[in-house]
Coordinates of N, CA and C in Angstrom, one line a residue:
K1386 N 16.9 8.3 4.7 CA 17.4 6.9 5.3 C 16.3 6.2 6.0
A1387 N 16.1 5.0 5.3 CA 15.0 4.2 6.0 C 15.5 3.1 6.8
L1388 N 14.7 2.7 7.8 CA 14.9 1.6 8.7 C 14.4 0.3 8.0
V1389 N 14.8 -0.9 8.3 CA 14.5 -2.2 7.8 C 14.3 -3.2 8.8
L1390 N 13.2 -3.8 8.9 CA 12.9 -4.9 9.7 C 12.7 -6.1 8.9
L1391 N 13.6 -7.2 9.3 CA 13.4 -8.4 8.6 C 12.9 -9.5 9.4
S1392 N 12.1 -10.4 8.9 CA 11.4 -11.5 9.6 C 11.3 -12.7 8.7
E1393 N 11.8 -13.8 9.1 CA 11.5 -15.1 8.2 C 10.1 -15.7 8.4
K1394 N 9.5 -15.2 9.4 CA 8.0 -15.6 9.7 C 7.0 -14.7 9.3
K1395 N 5.8 -15.1 9.2 CA 4.7 -14.2 8.9 C 4.3 -13.4 10.1
I1396 N 4.1 -12.1 9.9 CA 3.7 -11.3 10.9 C 2.2 -11.0 10.9
S1397 N 1.4 -11.4 12.0 CA 0.1 -11.3 11.9 C -0.5 -10.5 13.1
Q1398 N 0.2 -10.6 14.3 CA -0.4 -10.1 15.6 C 0.1 -8.7 15.8
V1399 N -0.9 -7.8 16.3 CA -0.5 -6.4 16.4 C 0.6 -6.2 17.4
Q1400 N 0.9 -7.0 18.4 CA 1.9 -6.9 19.3 C 3.2 -7.1 18.8
D1401 N 3.2 -7.8 17.7 CA 4.5 -8.1 16.9 C 5.0 -6.8 16.2
I1402 N 4.1 -5.9 15.9 CA 4.5 -4.9 14.9 C 4.6 -3.5 15.8
V1403 N 3.9 -3.3 16.7 CA 3.8 -2.0 17.5 C 5.1 -1.5 17.9
P1404 N 6.0 -2.4 18.6 CA 7.3 -1.9 19.1 C 8.1 -1.3 17.8
A1405 N 8.1 -1.8 16.7 CA 8.9 -1.5 15.7 C 8.4 0.0 15.1
L1406 N 7.0 0.1 15.1 CA 6.4 1.2 14.6 C 6.7 2.5 15.6
E1407 N 6.7 2.1 16.8 CA 7.0 3.2 17.9 C 8.4 3.6 17.6
L1408 N 9.4 2.8 17.4 CA 10.8 3.0 17.2 C 10.8 3.9 16.0
A1409 N 10.2 3.6 14.9 CA 10.4 4.3 13.7 C 9.7 5.8 13.8
N1410 N 8.5 5.8 14.6 CA 8.0 7.1 14.8 C 8.9 8.0 15.7
K1411 N 9.5 7.4 16.6 CA 10.4 8.0 17.7 C 11.5 8.6 17.0
L1412 N 12.1 7.9 16.1 CA 13.3 8.3 15.3 C 13.0 9.2 14.0
R1413 N 11.6 9.2 13.8 CA 11.2 10.1 12.5 C 11.8 9.4 11.2
R1414 N 11.7 8.2 11.1 CA 12.3 7.6 10.0 C 11.3 6.6 9.2
P1415 N 11.4 6.5 8.0 CA 10.5 5.6 7.3 C 10.9 4.0 7.7
L1416 N 10.0 3.2 7.6 CA 10.1 1.9 8.0 C 9.8 0.9 6.8
V1417 N 10.7 -0.1 6.5 CA 10.4 -1.1 5.5 C 10.4 -2.4 6.2
I1418 N 9.3 -3.1 6.1 CA 9.2 -4.4 6.7 C 9.3 -5.5 5.6
I1419 N 10.1 -6.4 5.7 CA 10.3 -7.5 4.8 C 10.2 -8.8 5.6
A1420 N 9.0 -9.6 5.3 CA 8.6 -10.8 5.9 C 8.0 -11.8 5.0
E1421 N 7.9 -12.9 5.6 CA 7.2 -14.0 4.9 C 5.9 -13.5 4.3
D1422 N 5.1 -12.8 5.2 CA 4.0 -12.2 4.9 C 3.5 -11.2 6.1
V1423 N 2.7 -10.3 5.8 CA 2.1 -9.4 6.9 C 0.7 -9.4 6.6
D1424 N -0.1 -9.8 7.5 CA -1.6 -9.8 7.3 C -2.3 -9.7 8.8
G1425 N -3.6 -9.8 8.7 CA -4.5 -9.8 9.9 C -4.3 -8.4 10.6
E1426 N -4.3 -8.4 12.0 CA -4.2 -7.3 12.8 C -2.9 -6.4 12.4
A1427 N -1.9 -7.0 12.2 CA -0.7 -6.4 12.0 C -0.7 -5.4 10.7
L1428 N -1.3 -5.9 9.6 CA -1.4 -5.3 8.4 C -2.4 -3.9 8.6
T1429 N -3.6 -4.2 9.4 CA -4.4 -3.2 9.7 C -3.8 -2.0 10.4
T1430 N -3.0 -2.5 11.4 CA -2.2 -1.5 12.2 C -1.2 -0.7 11.3
L1431 N -0.6 -1.3 10.3 CA 0.2 -0.6 9.5 C -0.6 0.5 8.8
V1432 N -1.7 0.1 8.2 CA -2.5 1.0 7.4 C -3.0 2.1 8.2
L1433 N -3.4 1.9 9.4 CA -3.9 2.9 10.2 C -2.9 4.0 10.7
N1434 N -1.7 3.4 10.9 CA -0.5 4.3 11.2 C -0.2 5.2 10.1
R1435 N -0.3 4.5 8.8 CA 0.0 5.3 7.7 C -1.0 6.4 7.4
L1436 N -2.2 6.2 7.6 CA -3.3 7.2 7.3 C -3.5 8.2 8.5
K1437 N -3.5 7.7 9.7 CA -3.7 8.7 10.8 C -2.6 9.3 11.4
V1438 N -1.4 8.5 11.5 CA -0.3 9.1 12.2 C 0.7 9.6 11.1
G1439 N 0.5 9.2 9.8 CA 1.3 9.8 8.8 C 2.8 9.1 8.7
L1440 N 2.9 7.9 9.5 CA 4.2 7.2 9.4 C 4.5 6.6 8.1
Q1441 N 5.6 6.8 7.6 CA 6.0 6.2 6.3 C 6.4 4.7 6.5
V1442 N 5.5 3.8 6.2 CA 5.8 2.4 6.4 C 5.2 1.5 5.3
V1443 N 6.0 0.5 5.0 CA 5.6 -0.4 3.8 C 5.9 -1.8 4.3
A1444 N 5.1 -2.7 3.8 CA 5.4 -4.1 4.1 C 5.5 -4.8 2.8
I1445 N 6.5 -5.7 2.7 CA 7.0 -6.4 1.5 C 7.0 -7.9 1.8
K1446 N 6.6 -8.7 0.8 CA 6.8 -10.1 1.0 C 8.3 -10.4 0.6
A1447 N 8.9 -11.3 1.5 CA 10.3 -11.6 1.2 C 10.4 -12.4 -0.1
P1448 N 11.4 -12.1 -0.9 CA 11.5 -12.8 -2.3 C 11.9 -14.3 -2.3
G1449 N 11.4 -15.1 -3.0 CA 11.9 -16.5 -3.2 C 11.1 -17.4 -2.3
F1450 N 11.6 -18.7 -2.1 CA 10.8 -19.7 -1.4 C 11.8 -20.6 -0.6
G1451 N 11.5 -21.1 0.4 CA 12.4 -22.2 1.0 C 13.9 -21.6 1.4
D1452 N 14.7 -22.4 1.3 CA 16.1 -22.0 1.5 C 16.6 -20.9 0.8
N1453 N 16.2 -20.7 -0.4 CA 16.6 -19.4 -1.1 C 16.0 -18.2 -0.5
R1454 N 14.8 -18.3 0.1 CA 14.3 -17.1 0.7 C 15.1 -16.7 2.0
K1455 N 15.4 -17.9 2.8 CA 16.3 -17.7 4.0 C 17.6 -17.1 3.7
N1456 N 18.2 -17.5 2.6 CA 19.6 -17.1 2.3 C 19.6 -15.7 1.8
T1457 N 18.5 -15.3 1.1 CA 18.3 -13.8 0.5 C 18.1 -13.1 1.7
L1458 N 17.2 -13.3 2.7 CA 17.1 -12.5 3.9 C 18.3 -12.3 4.6
K1459 N 19.1 -13.4 4.8 CA 20.4 -13.3 5.4 C 21.4 -12.2 4.8
D1460 N 21.3 -12.3 3.4 CA 22.1 -11.5 2.5 C 21.6 -9.9 2.9
M1461 N 20.4 -9.8 2.9 CA 19.8 -8.4 3.4 C 20.2 -8.0 4.7
G1462 N 20.1 -8.9 5.6 CA 20.5 -8.6 7.1 C 21.9 -8.2 7.2
I1463 N 22.8 -8.8 6.4 CA 24.3 -8.5 6.4 C 24.5 -7.2 5.7
A1464 N 23.7 -7.0 4.6 CA 23.9 -5.7 3.7 C 23.4 -4.5 4.5
T1465 N 22.3 -4.7 5.3 CA 21.7 -3.4 5.9 C 22.1 -3.4 7.4
G1466 N 22.6 -4.4 8.0 CA 22.9 -4.4 9.5 C 21.7 -4.9 10.3
A1467 N 20.7 -5.5 9.7 CA 19.4 -5.8 10.6 C 19.5 -7.2 11.0
T1468 N 18.9 -7.4 12.2 CA 18.7 -8.5 12.8 C 17.5 -9.5 12.0
I1469 N 17.7 -10.7 11.8 CA 16.5 -11.5 11.2 C 15.8 -12.2 12.3
F1470 N 14.6 -11.8 12.5 CA 13.6 -12.3 13.4 C 13.0 -13.7 12.8
G1471 N 12.7 -14.6 13.7 CA 12.4 -15.9 13.2 C 13.3 -16.8 12.9
D1472 N 14.6 -16.4 12.8 CA 15.8 -17.2 12.4 C 16.2 -18.1 13.5
D1473 N 16.4 -19.3 13.4 CA 16.8 -20.3 14.4 C 17.9 -19.8 15.3
S1474 N 18.8 -19.1 14.9 CA 20.1 -18.6 15.5 C 19.6 -17.3 16.2
N1475 N 18.5 -16.7 16.2 CA 18.1 -15.7 16.9 C 16.9 -16.0 17.8
L1476 N 17.3 -15.8 19.1 CA 16.3 -16.1 20.1 C 15.4 -14.9 20.6
I1477 N 15.8 -13.8 20.1 CA 15.0 -12.5 20.5 C 13.8 -12.5 19.9
K1478 N 12.7 -12.2 20.5 CA 11.3 -12.1 20.0 C 11.2 -10.8 19.3
I1479 N 10.4 -10.7 18.2 CA 10.1 -9.4 17.5 C 9.5 -8.5 18.3
E1480 N 8.8 -8.9 19.3 CA 8.1 -7.7 20.2 C 9.1 -7.1 21.1
D1481 N 10.3 -7.7 21.3 CA 11.4 -7.2 22.1 C 12.4 -6.4 21.3
I1482 N 12.2 -5.9 20.0 CA 13.0 -5.3 19.2 C 13.4 -4.0 19.7
T1483 N 14.7 -3.8 19.3 CA 15.4 -2.4 19.8 C 15.9 -1.8 18.5
A1484 N 16.3 -0.5 18.6 CA 16.8 0.2 17.5 C 18.0 -0.5 16.9
N1485 N 18.8 -1.2 17.7 CA 20.0 -1.9 17.1 C 19.6 -3.0 16.2
D1486 N 18.4 -3.5 16.3 CA 18.0 -4.7 15.5 C 17.5 -4.2 14.1
L1487 N 17.2 -3.0 13.9 CA 16.8 -2.4 12.7 C 17.9 -2.1 11.7
G1488 N 17.8 -2.5 10.4 CA 18.9 -2.1 9.5 C 18.6 -0.9 8.9
E1489 N 19.5 -0.4 8.1 CA 19.4 1.0 7.5 C 19.8 0.9 6.1
V1490 N 19.1 1.7 5.2 CA 19.4 1.9 3.9 C 19.2 3.4 3.5
D1491 N 20.0 3.8 2.5 CA 20.1 5.3 2.2 C 18.8 5.5 1.1
E1492 N 18.5 4.6 0.4 CA 17.4 4.8 -0.7 C 16.6 3.5 -0.9
V1493 N 15.3 3.8 -1.1 CA 14.4 2.6 -1.3 C 13.6 3.0 -2.5
T1494 N 13.4 2.1 -3.5 CA 12.4 2.3 -4.5 C 11.5 1.2 -4.6
I1495 N 10.3 1.4 -4.6 CA 9.2 0.2 -4.5 C 8.2 0.5 -5.6
T1496 N 7.9 -0.6 -6.3 CA 6.9 -0.7 -7.4 C 6.0 -1.8 -7.0
K1497 N 4.9 -2.0 -7.8 CA 4.0 -3.3 -7.4 C 4.7 -4.6 -7.8
D1498 N 5.8 -4.6 -8.4 CA 6.6 -5.8 -8.7 C 7.8 -6.0 -8.3
D1499 N 8.6 -4.9 -7.9 CA 10.0 -4.9 -7.5 C 10.3 -4.0 -6.4
T1500 N 11.2 -4.4 -5.6 CA 11.8 -3.4 -4.5 C 13.3 -3.3 -4.6
L1501 N 13.9 -2.2 -4.6 CA 15.2 -1.9 -4.6 C 15.7 -1.1 -3.4
L1502 N 16.6 -1.8 -2.7 CA 17.3 -1.2 -1.5 C 18.7 -0.8 -1.9
L1503 N 19.2 0.4 -1.8 CA 20.4 0.8 -2.2 C 21.2 1.4 -1.0
R1504 N 22.5 1.1 -1.0 CA 23.5 1.5 0.0 C 23.1 1.2 1.4
G1505 N 23.1 0.0 1.7 CA 22.9 -0.5 3.0 C 24.0 -0.1 4.0
R1506 N 23.5 -0.1 5.2 CA 24.6 0.4 6.3 C 25.2 -0.8 6.9
G1507 N 25.3 -1.9 6.4 CA 25.9 -3.1 7.0 C 27.4 -2.9 7.1
D1508 N 28.0 -3.9 8.0 CA 29.4 -3.8 8.2 C 30.1 -4.4 6.9
Q1509 N 31.0 -3.6 6.4 CA 31.6 -4.0 5.1 C 32.6 -5.3 5.1
T1510 N 33.2 -5.6 6.3 CA 33.8 -6.8 6.4 C 32.9 -7.9 6.4
E1511 N 31.8 -7.8 7.1 CA 30.9 -9.0 7.0 C 30.3 -9.1 5.7
I1512 N 30.1 -8.0 4.9 CA 29.5 -8.2 3.5 C 30.6 -8.9 2.7
E1513 N 31.9 -8.5 2.9 CA 33.0 -9.2 2.0 C 33.1 -10.7 2.3
K1514 N 32.9 -11.1 3.6 CA 32.8 -12.5 4.0 C 31.7 -13.2 3.5
R1515 N 30.5 -12.6 3.4 CA 29.4 -13.2 2.7 C 29.6 -13.4 1.3
I1516 N 30.3 -12.4 0.6 CA 30.4 -12.5 -0.8 C 31.4 -13.7 -1.2
E1517 N 32.5 -13.8 -0.2 CA 33.5 -14.9 -0.4 C 32.8 -16.2 -0.3
H1518 N 31.8 -16.4 0.8 CA 31.0 -17.6 1.0 C 30.3 -17.9 -0.2
I1519 N 29.5 -17.0 -0.7 CA 28.7 -17.2 -1.9 C 29.5 -17.6 -3.3
T1520 N 30.6 -17.0 -3.3 CA 31.6 -17.4 -4.4 C 32.0 -18.7 -4.3
D1521 N 32.4 -19.1 -3.1 CA 32.7 -20.6 -2.8 C 31.6 -21.6 -3.2
E1522 N 30.4 -21.1 -2.9 CA 29.3 -22.1 -3.2 C 29.0 -22.3 -4.8
I1523 N 29.3 -21.1 -5.3 CA 29.0 -21.2 -6.9 C 30.1 -22.2 -7.5
E1524 N 31.4 -22.1 -7.0 CA 32.4 -22.9 -7.6 C 32.1 -24.5 -7.2
Q1525 N 31.5 -24.8 -6.2 CA 31.3 -26.2 -5.8 C 30.0 -26.7 -6.3
S1526 N 29.0 -25.7 -6.7 CA 27.7 -26.2 -7.1 C 27.8 -26.8 -8.5
T1527 N 26.9 -27.9 -8.7 CA 26.9 -28.5 -10.0 C 25.5 -28.3 -10.7
S1528 N 24.6 -27.6 -10.0 CA 23.4 -27.3 -10.8 C 23.4 -25.8 -11.2
D1529 N 22.9 -25.8 -12.6 CA 22.9 -24.6 -13.3 C 22.0 -23.7 -12.7
Y1530 N 20.8 -24.2 -12.3 CA 19.8 -23.3 -11.6 C 20.3 -22.8 -10.4
E1531 N 21.0 -23.5 -9.5 CA 21.4 -23.1 -8.2 C 22.6 -21.9 -8.4
K1532 N 23.5 -22.2 -9.6 CA 24.4 -21.2 -9.9 C 23.9 -20.0 -10.3
E1533 N 22.7 -20.0 -11.0 CA 22.1 -18.8 -11.4 C 21.6 -18.0 -10.3
K1534 N 20.9 -18.7 -9.3 CA 20.4 -18.0 -8.1 C 21.5 -17.4 -7.3
L1535 N 22.7 -18.2 -7.1 CA 23.8 -17.7 -6.4 C 24.4 -16.4 -7.0
N1536 N 24.4 -16.5 -8.4 CA 25.1 -15.2 -9.0 C 24.1 -14.0 -8.8
E1537 N 22.9 -14.3 -8.9 CA 21.9 -13.1 -8.6 C 22.2 -12.5 -7.2
R1538 N 22.4 -13.4 -6.2 CA 22.6 -13.0 -4.8 C 23.9 -12.3 -4.7
L1539 N 25.0 -12.7 -5.5 CA 26.3 -12.3 -5.5 C 26.3 -10.8 -6.0
A1540 N 25.5 -10.6 -7.1 CA 25.5 -9.4 -7.8 C 24.9 -8.3 -6.9
K1541 N 23.8 -8.7 -6.2 CA 23.1 -7.7 -5.4 C 24.1 -7.3 -4.2
L1542 N 24.8 -8.3 -3.7 CA 25.8 -8.0 -2.5 C 27.0 -7.1 -3.0
S1543 N 27.5 -7.4 -4.3 CA 28.8 -6.7 -4.8 C 28.5 -5.5 -5.6
K1544 N 27.4 -4.9 -5.4 CA 27.0 -3.6 -6.1 C 26.9 -3.7 -7.6
G1545 N 26.4 -5.0 -8.0 CA 26.4 -5.1 -9.4 C 25.0 -5.2 -9.9
V1546 N 24.1 -4.5 -9.4 CA 22.8 -4.3 -9.8 C 22.5 -3.2 -10.7
A1547 N 21.8 -3.5 -11.8 CA 21.3 -2.5 -12.9 C 19.9 -2.8 -13.2
V1548 N 19.1 -1.6 -13.4 CA 17.8 -1.6 -13.7 C 17.7 -1.2 -15.1
L1549 N 17.2 -2.1 -16.1 CA 16.9 -1.8 -17.5 C 15.5 -1.5 -17.7
K1550 N 15.1 -0.3 -18.1 CA 13.8 0.1 -18.3 C 13.5 0.2 -20.0
I1551 N 12.6 -0.7 -20.4 CA 12.4 -0.9 -21.8 C 11.0 -0.2 -22.2
G1552 N 10.9 0.5 -23.2 CA 9.7 1.1 -23.6 C 9.4 1.0 -25.1
G1553 N 8.3 1.2 -25.5 CA 7.8 1.1 -26.9 C 6.5 1.6 -27.1
G1554 N 6.1 1.7 -28.4 CA 4.9 2.1 -28.9 C 3.7 1.3 -28.8
S1555 N 4.1 0.0 -28.6 CA 3.1 -1.1 -28.5 C 3.7 -2.3 -27.7
E1556 N 2.8 -3.1 -27.3 CA 3.1 -4.3 -26.4 C 4.0 -5.1 -27.4
V1557 N 3.8 -5.3 -28.7 CA 4.5 -6.1 -29.5 C 6.0 -5.5 -29.7
E1558 N 6.1 -4.2 -29.7 CA 7.3 -3.5 -29.8 C 8.2 -3.8 -28.6
V1559 N 7.5 -3.6 -27.4 CA 8.2 -3.9 -26.1 C 8.7 -5.3 -25.9
G1560 N 7.8 -6.3 -26.5 CA 8.2 -7.6 -26.3 C 9.4 -7.9 -27.3
E1561 N 9.5 -7.4 -28.4 CA 10.6 -7.5 -29.3 C 11.9 -6.8 -28.6
K1562 N 11.8 -5.8 -28.1 CA 12.9 -5.0 -27.4 C 13.4 -5.9 -26.4
K1563 N 12.4 -6.4 -25.5 CA 12.9 -7.3 -24.4 C 13.7 -8.5 -24.8
D1564 N 13.1 -9.1 -25.9 CA 13.9 -10.2 -26.4 C 15.3 -9.9 -26.8
R1565 N 15.4 -8.8 -27.5 CA 16.9 -8.3 -27.8 C 17.7 -8.1 -26.7
V1566 N 17.0 -7.4 -25.8 CA 18.0 -7.1 -24.5 C 18.4 -8.5 -23.7
T1567 N 17.5 -9.3 -23.7 CA 17.8 -10.7 -23.1 C 18.9 -11.4 -23.8
D1568 N 18.8 -11.3 -25.0 CA 19.9 -11.9 -26.0 C 21.1 -11.3 -25.7
A1569 N 21.2 -10.0 -25.6 CA 22.4 -9.1 -25.2 C 22.9 -9.6 -24.0
L1570 N 22.0 -9.6 -22.9 CA 22.5 -10.0 -21.6 C 23.1 -11.5 -21.6
C1571 N 22.4 -12.4 -22.2 CA 23.0 -13.8 -22.2 C 24.4 -13.7 -23.0
A1572 N 24.5 -13.0 -24.2 CA 25.8 -12.9 -24.8 C 26.9 -12.4 -23.8
T1573 N 26.5 -11.4 -23.2 CA 27.4 -10.8 -22.2 C 27.8 -11.7 -21.2
R1574 N 26.9 -12.3 -20.5 CA 27.3 -13.3 -19.4 C 28.2 -14.4 -20.0
A1575 N 27.8 -14.9 -21.1 CA 28.8 -15.9 -21.8 C 30.2 -15.4 -22.1
A1576 N 30.1 -14.2 -22.5 CA 31.5 -13.6 -22.8 C 32.3 -13.4 -21.6
V1577 N 31.7 -13.1 -20.4 CA 32.4 -12.9 -19.1 C 32.9 -14.3 -18.6
E1578 N 32.1 -15.2 -18.8 CA 32.4 -16.5 -18.2 C 33.3 -17.3 -19.0
E1579 N 33.2 -17.2 -20.3 CA 34.0 -18.1 -21.2 C 35.0 -17.4 -22.1
G1580 N 35.0 -16.1 -21.9 CA 35.9 -15.2 -22.9 C 35.4 -15.0 -24.4
I1581 N 36.2 -14.3 -25.2 CA 35.8 -14.0 -26.6 C 36.9 -14.1 -27.5
V1582 N 36.6 -14.2 -28.7 CA 37.6 -14.2 -29.7 C 37.3 -13.0 -30.8
P1583 N 38.3 -12.4 -31.5 CA 38.0 -11.5 -32.4 C 37.3 -12.0 -33.6
G1584 N 36.3 -11.2 -34.3 CA 35.6 -11.7 -35.4 C 36.2 -11.5 -36.7
G1585 N 35.4 -11.7 -37.7 CA 35.9 -11.5 -39.1 C 36.9 -12.4 -39.5
G1586 N 36.9 -13.7 -39.0 CA 37.9 -14.7 -39.3 C 39.2 -14.4 -38.8
V1587 N 39.5 -13.3 -38.0 CA 40.7 -13.1 -37.4 C 41.2 -14.3 -36.5
A1588 N 40.4 -14.9 -35.7 CA 40.8 -16.0 -34.9 C 41.2 -17.2 -35.6
L1589 N 40.5 -17.5 -36.7 CA 40.9 -18.5 -37.5 C 42.3 -18.2 -38.2
L1590 N 42.4 -17.0 -38.7 CA 43.7 -16.8 -39.4 C 44.9 -16.9 -38.4
R1591 N 44.7 -16.5 -37.1 CA 45.7 -16.5 -36.1 C 46.1 -18.0 -35.7
S1592 N 45.1 -19.0 -35.8 CA 45.3 -20.3 -35.5 C 46.0 -21.0 -36.6
L1593 N 46.1 -20.5 -37.8 CA 46.7 -21.2 -38.8 C 48.1 -21.6 -38.5
T1594 N 48.9 -20.9 -37.7 CA 50.3 -21.2 -37.5 C 50.3 -22.5 -36.6
A1595 N 49.5 -22.7 -35.7 CA 49.5 -23.9 -34.8 C 48.9 -25.1 -35.6
L1596 N 48.0 -24.9 -36.6 CA 47.4 -25.8 -37.3 C 48.3 -26.4 -38.4
K1597 N 49.3 -25.7 -38.8 CA 50.2 -26.2 -39.8 C 50.8 -27.5 -39.4
N1598 N 51.2 -27.5 -38.0 CA 51.9 -28.7 -37.5 C 51.0 -29.9 -37.2
Y1599 N 49.7 -29.6 -37.3 CA 48.7 -30.7 -37.0 C 48.4 -31.6 -38.2
K1600 N 48.6 -33.0 -37.9 CA 48.4 -33.9 -39.0 C 47.0 -34.4 -38.9
A1601 N 46.2 -34.2 -39.9 CA 44.9 -34.7 -40.0 C 44.8 -36.0 -40.3
A1602 N 43.5 -36.6 -40.2 CA 43.3 -38.2 -40.6 C 43.4 -38.3 -42.0
N1603 N 42.9 -37.3 -42.9 CA 43.0 -37.4 -44.3 C 43.0 -35.9 -44.9
E1604 N 43.2 -36.0 -46.2 CA 43.4 -34.7 -46.8 C 42.3 -33.7 -46.7
D1605 N 41.0 -34.2 -46.6 CA 39.8 -33.4 -46.6 C 39.9 -32.6 -45.2
Q1606 N 40.3 -33.3 -44.2 CA 40.5 -32.4 -43.0 C 41.6 -31.6 -42.7
Q1607 N 42.6 -31.8 -43.5 CA 43.8 -31.1 -43.4 C 43.5 -29.5 -43.9
I1608 N 44.0 -28.7 -43.1 CA 43.8 -27.2 -43.5 C 45.2 -26.7 -44.2

C-alpha cells in the first residue's frame, strides 16, 4: 500500500518535500508524489533518499494541462483520500503536511509513459458524488473533445480502466494490430452510445412490416 502526495504546483524547495519523506519513512510505506513538476533541490533530495535511505519514492508529473489537470488531480484526491496542495480551497502549506493529508492506494504500476493507481482508499460516498458530477457535465457539454476527456475521467473513477498490451514481430505488425484494436474500441463505444441492430439483413427484414404502410413519393422509392 503506497502513500500519495498531490500538488497542483511545482515542488522545487527541499523544505517542501522533507516532511512528506519523513512521514513515509516513519510509516515504512512507499510514497508517490504527483505534482505539476518536481525539480531542483526537491528532486535531488528524492534521489538521495532513494539511494542512501532506501525509501521507495517516485515523482510523477500530473497528467494534462490547465483546467483538465486540475480536475484530474481532484479526481485523484477523491479516489485516494489525499489533500491537494496548491489548490485555492486548501490553505494548508505543503511543509505542514500530516499523515491525514496523504492518500492511499493498494497498488501502483509505473512505466516511462504511464502510471496506474489501483484501489484507492478514498471515501466511496464522495467518489459516487464525483461520478454524478462528471456525468452531469457530460450531458451538458456540447464539445466532443470535452466529452471525450470527461468520459476518460469517468471511466477511471468508476473502475472502468483496462490496459491492452499489443505485441508483434515487427513495428509494422504492431502498428497494424494497434489500428485494428483502435477500430474495435471505436465500434464498441459507438455501439454502447447509439445501440446496435442485428446483421445479415435481419433489421431490414423486420422493418418491412412498418414500411408497408409508408407511402413513398414515387414507385422507385416504394419498397
